[in-house]
XYZ file of N, CA and C in Angstrom:
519
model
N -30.264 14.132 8.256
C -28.990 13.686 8.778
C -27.909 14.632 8.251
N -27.305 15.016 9.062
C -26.433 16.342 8.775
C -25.318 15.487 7.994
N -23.947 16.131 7.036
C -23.198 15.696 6.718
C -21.613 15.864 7.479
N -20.985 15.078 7.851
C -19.810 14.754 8.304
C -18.810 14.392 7.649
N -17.490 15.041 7.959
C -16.256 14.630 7.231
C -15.570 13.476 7.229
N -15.477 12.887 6.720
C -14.668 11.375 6.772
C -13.563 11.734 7.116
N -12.753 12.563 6.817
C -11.389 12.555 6.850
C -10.678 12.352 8.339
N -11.098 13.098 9.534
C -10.736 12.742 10.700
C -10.581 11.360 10.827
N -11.877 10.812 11.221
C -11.910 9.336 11.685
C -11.337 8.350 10.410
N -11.145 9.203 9.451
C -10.383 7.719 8.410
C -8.940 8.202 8.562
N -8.562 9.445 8.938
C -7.188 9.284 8.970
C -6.544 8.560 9.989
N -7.598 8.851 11.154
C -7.267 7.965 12.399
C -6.691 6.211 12.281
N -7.883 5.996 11.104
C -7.635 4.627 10.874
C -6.778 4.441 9.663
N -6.251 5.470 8.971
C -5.197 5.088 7.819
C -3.739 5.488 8.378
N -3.796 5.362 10.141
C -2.712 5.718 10.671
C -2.568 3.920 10.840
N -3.598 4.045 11.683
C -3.529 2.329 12.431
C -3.316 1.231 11.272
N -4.113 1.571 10.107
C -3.301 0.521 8.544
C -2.353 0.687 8.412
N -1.459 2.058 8.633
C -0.083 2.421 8.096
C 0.877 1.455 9.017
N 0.394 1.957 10.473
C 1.772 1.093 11.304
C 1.072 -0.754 10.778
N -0.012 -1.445 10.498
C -0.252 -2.713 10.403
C 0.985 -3.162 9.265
N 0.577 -2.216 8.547
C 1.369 -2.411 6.993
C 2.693 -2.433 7.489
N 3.174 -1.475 8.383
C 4.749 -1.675 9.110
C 5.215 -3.100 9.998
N 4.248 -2.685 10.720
C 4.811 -4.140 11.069
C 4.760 -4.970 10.123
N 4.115 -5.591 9.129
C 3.657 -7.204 8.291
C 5.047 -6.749 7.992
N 5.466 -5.808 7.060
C 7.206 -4.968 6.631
C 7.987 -5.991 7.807
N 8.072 -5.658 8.616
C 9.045 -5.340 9.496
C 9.329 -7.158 9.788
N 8.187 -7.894 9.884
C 7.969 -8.900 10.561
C 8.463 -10.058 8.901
N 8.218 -9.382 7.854
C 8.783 -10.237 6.487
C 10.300 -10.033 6.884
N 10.572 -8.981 6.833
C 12.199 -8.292 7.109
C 13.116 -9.538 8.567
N 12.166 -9.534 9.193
C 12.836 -9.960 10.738
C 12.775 -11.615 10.507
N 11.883 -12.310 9.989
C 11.517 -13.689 9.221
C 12.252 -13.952 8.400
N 13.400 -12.908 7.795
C 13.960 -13.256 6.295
C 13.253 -14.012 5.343
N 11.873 -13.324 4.971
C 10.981 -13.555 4.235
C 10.970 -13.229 2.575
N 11.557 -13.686 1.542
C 12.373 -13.312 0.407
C 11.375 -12.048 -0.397
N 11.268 -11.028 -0.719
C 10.688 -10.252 -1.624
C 9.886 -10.784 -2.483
N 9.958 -11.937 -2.896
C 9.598 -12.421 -4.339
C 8.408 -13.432 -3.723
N 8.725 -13.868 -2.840
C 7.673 -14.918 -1.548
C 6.245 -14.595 -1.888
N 5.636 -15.318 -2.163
C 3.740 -15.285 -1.857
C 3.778 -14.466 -1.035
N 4.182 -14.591 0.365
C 3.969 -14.363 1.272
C 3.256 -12.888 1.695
N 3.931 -12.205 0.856
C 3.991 -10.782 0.467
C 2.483 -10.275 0.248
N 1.659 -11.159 -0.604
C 0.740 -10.746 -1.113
C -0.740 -10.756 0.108
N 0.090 -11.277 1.293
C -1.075 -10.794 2.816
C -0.916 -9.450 3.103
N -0.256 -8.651 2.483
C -0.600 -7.653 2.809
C -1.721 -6.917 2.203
N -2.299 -7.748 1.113
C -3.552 -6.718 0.424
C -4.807 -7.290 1.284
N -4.492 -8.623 1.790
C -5.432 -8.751 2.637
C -5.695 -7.958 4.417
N -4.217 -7.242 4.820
C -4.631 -6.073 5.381
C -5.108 -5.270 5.469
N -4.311 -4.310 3.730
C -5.693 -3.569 3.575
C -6.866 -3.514 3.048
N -7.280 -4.569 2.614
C -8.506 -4.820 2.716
C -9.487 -4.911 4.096
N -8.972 -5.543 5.180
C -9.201 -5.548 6.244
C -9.332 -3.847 7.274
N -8.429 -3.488 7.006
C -8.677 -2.090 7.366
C -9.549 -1.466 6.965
N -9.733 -1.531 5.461
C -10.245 -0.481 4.550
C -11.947 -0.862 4.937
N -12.192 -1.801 5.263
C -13.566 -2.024 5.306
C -13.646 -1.902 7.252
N -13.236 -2.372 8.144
C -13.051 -1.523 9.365
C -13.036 -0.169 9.402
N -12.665 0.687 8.693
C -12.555 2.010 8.597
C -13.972 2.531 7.882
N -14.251 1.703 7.232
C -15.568 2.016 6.498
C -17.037 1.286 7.556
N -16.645 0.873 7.990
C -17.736 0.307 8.546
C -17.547 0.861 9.947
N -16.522 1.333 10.467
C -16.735 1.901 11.895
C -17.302 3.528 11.756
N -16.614 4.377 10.382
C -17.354 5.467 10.546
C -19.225 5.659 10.555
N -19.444 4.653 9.350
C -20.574 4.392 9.151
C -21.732 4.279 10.278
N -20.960 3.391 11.282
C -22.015 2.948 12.436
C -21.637 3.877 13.365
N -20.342 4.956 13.743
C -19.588 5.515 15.494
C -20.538 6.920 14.619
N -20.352 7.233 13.173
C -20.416 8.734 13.055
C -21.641 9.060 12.011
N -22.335 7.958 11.551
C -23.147 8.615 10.701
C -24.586 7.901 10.902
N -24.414 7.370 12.195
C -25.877 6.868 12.273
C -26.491 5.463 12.052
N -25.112 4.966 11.643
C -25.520 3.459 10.950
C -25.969 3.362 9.559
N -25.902 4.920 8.750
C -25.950 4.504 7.605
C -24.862 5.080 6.737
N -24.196 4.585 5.569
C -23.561 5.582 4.912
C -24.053 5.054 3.595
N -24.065 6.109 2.460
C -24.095 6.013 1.026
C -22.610 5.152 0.302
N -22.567 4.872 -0.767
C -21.650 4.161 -1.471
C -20.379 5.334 -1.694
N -21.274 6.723 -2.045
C -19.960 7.465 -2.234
C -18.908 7.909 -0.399
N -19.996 8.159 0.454
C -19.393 8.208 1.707
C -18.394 6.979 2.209
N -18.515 6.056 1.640
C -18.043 4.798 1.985
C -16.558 4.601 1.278
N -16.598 4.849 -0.147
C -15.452 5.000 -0.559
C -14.366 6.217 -0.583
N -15.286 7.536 -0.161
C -14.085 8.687 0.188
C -13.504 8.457 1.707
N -14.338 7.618 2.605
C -13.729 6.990 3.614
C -12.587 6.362 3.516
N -12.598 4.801 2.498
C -11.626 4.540 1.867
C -10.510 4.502 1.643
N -11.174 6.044 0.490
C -9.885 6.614 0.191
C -9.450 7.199 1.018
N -9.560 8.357 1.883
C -8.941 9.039 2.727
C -7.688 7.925 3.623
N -8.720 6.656 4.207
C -7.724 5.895 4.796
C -6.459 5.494 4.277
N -6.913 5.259 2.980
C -5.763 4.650 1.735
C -4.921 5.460 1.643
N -5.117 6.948 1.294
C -4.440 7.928 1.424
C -2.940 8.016 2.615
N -3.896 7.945 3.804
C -3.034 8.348 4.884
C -1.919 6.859 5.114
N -2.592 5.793 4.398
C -1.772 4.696 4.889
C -0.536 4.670 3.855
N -0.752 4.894 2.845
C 0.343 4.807 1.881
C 1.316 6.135 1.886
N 0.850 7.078 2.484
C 2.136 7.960 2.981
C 2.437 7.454 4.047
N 2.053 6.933 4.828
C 2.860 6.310 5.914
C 3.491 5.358 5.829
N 3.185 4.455 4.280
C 3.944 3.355 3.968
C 4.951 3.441 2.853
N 4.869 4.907 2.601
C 5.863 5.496 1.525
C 6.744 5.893 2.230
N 6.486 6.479 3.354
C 8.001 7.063 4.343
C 8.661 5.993 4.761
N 8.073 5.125 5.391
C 8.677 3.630 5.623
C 9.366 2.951 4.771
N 9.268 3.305 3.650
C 9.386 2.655 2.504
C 11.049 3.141 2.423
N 10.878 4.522 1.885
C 12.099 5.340 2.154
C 12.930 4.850 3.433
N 12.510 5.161 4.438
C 13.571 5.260 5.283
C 14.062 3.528 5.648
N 13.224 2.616 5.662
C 13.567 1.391 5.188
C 14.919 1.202 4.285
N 14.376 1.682 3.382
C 15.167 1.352 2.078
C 17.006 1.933 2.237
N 16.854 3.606 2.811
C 17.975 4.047 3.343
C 18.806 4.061 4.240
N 17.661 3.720 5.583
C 18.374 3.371 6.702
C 18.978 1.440 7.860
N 17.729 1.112 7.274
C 17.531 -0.084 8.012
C 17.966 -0.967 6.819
N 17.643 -1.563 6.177
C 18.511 -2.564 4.898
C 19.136 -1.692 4.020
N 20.426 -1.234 4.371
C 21.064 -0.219 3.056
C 20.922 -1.439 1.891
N 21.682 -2.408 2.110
C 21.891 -3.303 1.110
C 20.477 -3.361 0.294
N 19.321 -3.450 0.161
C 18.131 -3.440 -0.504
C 18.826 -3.433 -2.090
N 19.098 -2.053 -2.082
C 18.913 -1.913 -3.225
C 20.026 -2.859 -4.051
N 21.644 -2.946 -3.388
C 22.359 -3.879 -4.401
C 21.857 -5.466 -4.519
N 21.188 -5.766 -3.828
C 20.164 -7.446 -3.334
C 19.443 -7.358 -4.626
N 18.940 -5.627 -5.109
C 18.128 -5.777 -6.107
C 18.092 -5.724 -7.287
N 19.725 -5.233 -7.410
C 20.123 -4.677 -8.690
C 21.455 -6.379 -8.954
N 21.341 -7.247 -8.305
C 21.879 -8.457 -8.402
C 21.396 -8.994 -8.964
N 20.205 -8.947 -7.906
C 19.076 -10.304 -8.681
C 18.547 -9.963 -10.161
N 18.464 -8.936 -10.259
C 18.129 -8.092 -11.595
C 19.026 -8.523 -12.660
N 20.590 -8.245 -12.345
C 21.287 -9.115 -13.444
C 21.888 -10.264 -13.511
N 20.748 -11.443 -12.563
C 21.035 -12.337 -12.278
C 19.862 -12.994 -13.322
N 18.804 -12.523 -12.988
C 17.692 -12.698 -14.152
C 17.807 -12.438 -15.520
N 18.612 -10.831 -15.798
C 18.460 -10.755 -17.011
C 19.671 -11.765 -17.941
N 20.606 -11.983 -17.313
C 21.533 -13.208 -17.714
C 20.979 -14.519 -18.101
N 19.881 -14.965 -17.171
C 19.045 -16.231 -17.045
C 18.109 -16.166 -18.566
N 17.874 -14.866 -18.650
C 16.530 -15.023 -19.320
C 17.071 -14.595 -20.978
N 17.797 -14.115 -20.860
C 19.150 -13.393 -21.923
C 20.492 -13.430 -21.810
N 20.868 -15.341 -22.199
C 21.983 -15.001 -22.265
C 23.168 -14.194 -22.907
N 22.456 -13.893 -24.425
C 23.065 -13.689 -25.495
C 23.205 -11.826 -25.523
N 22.779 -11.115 -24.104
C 22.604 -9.873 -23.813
C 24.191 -9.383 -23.462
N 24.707 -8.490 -24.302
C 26.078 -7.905 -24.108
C 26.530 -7.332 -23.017
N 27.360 -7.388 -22.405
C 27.882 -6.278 -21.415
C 27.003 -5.043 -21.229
N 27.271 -4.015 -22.580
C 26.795 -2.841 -22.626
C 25.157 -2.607 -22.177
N 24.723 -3.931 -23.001
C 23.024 -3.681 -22.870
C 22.670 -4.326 -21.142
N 23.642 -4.876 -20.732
C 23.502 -5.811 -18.950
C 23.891 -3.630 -18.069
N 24.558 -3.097 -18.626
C 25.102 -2.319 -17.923
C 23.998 -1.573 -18.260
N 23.575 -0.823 -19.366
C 22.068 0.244 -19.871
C 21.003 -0.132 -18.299
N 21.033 -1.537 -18.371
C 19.658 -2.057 -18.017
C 19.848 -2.331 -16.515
N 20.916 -2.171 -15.856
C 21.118 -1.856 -14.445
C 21.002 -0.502 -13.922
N 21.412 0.612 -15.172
C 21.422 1.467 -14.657
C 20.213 2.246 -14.784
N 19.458 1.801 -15.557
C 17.887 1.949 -15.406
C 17.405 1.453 -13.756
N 17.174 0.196 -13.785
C 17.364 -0.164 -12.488
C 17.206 0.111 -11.533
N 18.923 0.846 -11.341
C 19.101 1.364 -10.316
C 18.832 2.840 -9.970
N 18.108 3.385 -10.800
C 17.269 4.650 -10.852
C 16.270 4.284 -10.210
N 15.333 3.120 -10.197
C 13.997 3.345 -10.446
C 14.112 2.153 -8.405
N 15.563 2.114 -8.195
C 15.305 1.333 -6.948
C 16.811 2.416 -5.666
N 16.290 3.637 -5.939
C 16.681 3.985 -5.285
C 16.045 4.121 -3.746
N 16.351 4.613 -2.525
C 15.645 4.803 -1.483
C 13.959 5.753 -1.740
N 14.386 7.215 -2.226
C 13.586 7.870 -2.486
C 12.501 7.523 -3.079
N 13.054 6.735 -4.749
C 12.285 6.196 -5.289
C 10.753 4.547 -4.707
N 11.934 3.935 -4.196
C 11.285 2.745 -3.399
C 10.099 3.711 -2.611
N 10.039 4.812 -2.264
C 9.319 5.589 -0.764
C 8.224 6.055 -2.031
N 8.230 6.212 -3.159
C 7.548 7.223 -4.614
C 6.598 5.883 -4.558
N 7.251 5.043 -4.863
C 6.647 4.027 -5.633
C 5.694 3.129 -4.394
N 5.928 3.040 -3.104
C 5.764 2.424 -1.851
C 4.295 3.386 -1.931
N 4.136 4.701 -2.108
C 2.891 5.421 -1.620
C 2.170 4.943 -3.315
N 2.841 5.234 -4.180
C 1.920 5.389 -5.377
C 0.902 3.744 -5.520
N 1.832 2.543 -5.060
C 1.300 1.379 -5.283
C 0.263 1.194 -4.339
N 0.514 1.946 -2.865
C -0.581 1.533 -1.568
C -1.755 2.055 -2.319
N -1.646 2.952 -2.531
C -2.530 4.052 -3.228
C -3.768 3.757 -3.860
N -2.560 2.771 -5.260
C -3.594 2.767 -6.307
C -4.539 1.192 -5.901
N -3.794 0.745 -5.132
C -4.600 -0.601 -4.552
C -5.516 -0.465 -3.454
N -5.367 0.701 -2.910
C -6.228 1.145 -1.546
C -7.508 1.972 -2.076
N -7.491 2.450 -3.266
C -8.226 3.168 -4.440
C -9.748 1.800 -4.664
N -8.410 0.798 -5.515
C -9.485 0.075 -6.292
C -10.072 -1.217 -5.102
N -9.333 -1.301 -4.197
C -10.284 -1.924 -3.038
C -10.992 -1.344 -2.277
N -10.929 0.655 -2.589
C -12.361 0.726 -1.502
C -13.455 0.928 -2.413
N -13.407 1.105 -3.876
C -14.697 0.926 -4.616
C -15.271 -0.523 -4.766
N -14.329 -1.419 -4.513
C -15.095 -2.487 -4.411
C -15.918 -3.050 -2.409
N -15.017 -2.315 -1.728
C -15.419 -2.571 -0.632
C -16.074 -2.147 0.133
N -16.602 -0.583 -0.603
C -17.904 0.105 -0.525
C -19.091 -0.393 -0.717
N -18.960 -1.239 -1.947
C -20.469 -1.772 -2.353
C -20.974 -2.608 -0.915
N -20.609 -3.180 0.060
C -20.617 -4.144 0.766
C -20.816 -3.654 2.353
N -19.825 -2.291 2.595
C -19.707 -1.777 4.152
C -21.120 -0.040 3.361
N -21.665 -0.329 2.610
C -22.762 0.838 2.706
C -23.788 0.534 3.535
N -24.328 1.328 3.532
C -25.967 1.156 3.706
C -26.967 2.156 4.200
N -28.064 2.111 3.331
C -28.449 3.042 2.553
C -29.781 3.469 3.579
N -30.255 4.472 4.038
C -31.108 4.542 5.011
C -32.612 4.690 3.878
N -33.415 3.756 4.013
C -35.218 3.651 3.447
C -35.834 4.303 3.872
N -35.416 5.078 5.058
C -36.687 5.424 5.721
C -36.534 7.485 5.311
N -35.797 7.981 4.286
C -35.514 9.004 4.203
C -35.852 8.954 2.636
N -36.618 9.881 2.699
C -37.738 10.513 0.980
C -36.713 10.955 0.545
């Protein structure tokens, strides 16, 4: 059985996770669905859903119906890859264009909490700790952090979701 590149057909499909991941975005956004919401956390059940569609369609359209554990997870990854730059640009241009407000919503609630949780926190140290903050919730940044998080979660769900979409051909010495 000759060897084949994953990368085509998983980028194909870490396009189609990227816009899924946009819309669930778009559709929390349009719902006024709060950031902090459970709700949020269906999106790992997307990509999970993808990530094993992507693994299981190359497996059976391109390799014969079988793939190894490592073919399965550079599938994966590749998908994971392509989806979290696509959900890092979104992320960005989200963040800059479509809700400018994001970031002061975030740097509110931020010293809305740290007040709650510290009252006895001074001016100076409320001001240090916004402006940390507001470094780390800029547009750009939100788009850094939007690819690095798809990433590292699209990572550790396709080694687990490899073990499951493999399979291993017996009939080859």
């Amino acid at each position: 059985m000759e060897k084949k590149s994953a990368f085509g057909p998983a980028s194909l499909s870490g396009f189609y996770l990227g816009i899924a991941l946009i819309i669930f975005s778009l559709l929390m956004f349009l719902l006024d669905i709060d950031l902090d919401s459970p709700f949020r956390y269906f999106s790992y059940l997307i990509i999970a859903g993808g990530l094993f569609w992507s693994m299981v369609s190359y497996r059976d359209k391109h390799m014969s119906g079988f793939l190894d554990y490592k073919g399965a997870f550079i599938t994966g990854f590749y998908t994971g890859l392509i989806a979290s730059v696509i959900a890092g640009i979104f992320a960005y241009v989200y963040a800059q264009y479509i809700d400018v407000g994001l970031t002061e919503e975030i740097l509110t609630r931020a010293e809305t909490e740290m007040l709650e949780n510290n009252p006895n926190m001074s001016d100076e140290q409320i001001d240090q700790a916004l402006t940390m903050t507001e470094k780390f919730t800029s547009p750009a940044m939100m788009g850094i952090w939007g690819f690095v998080g798809n990433l590292v979660v699209s990572t550790i769900f396709s080694l687990i979701i490899a073990i499951f979409a493999k399979r291993e051909n017996k009939n080859v010495a």
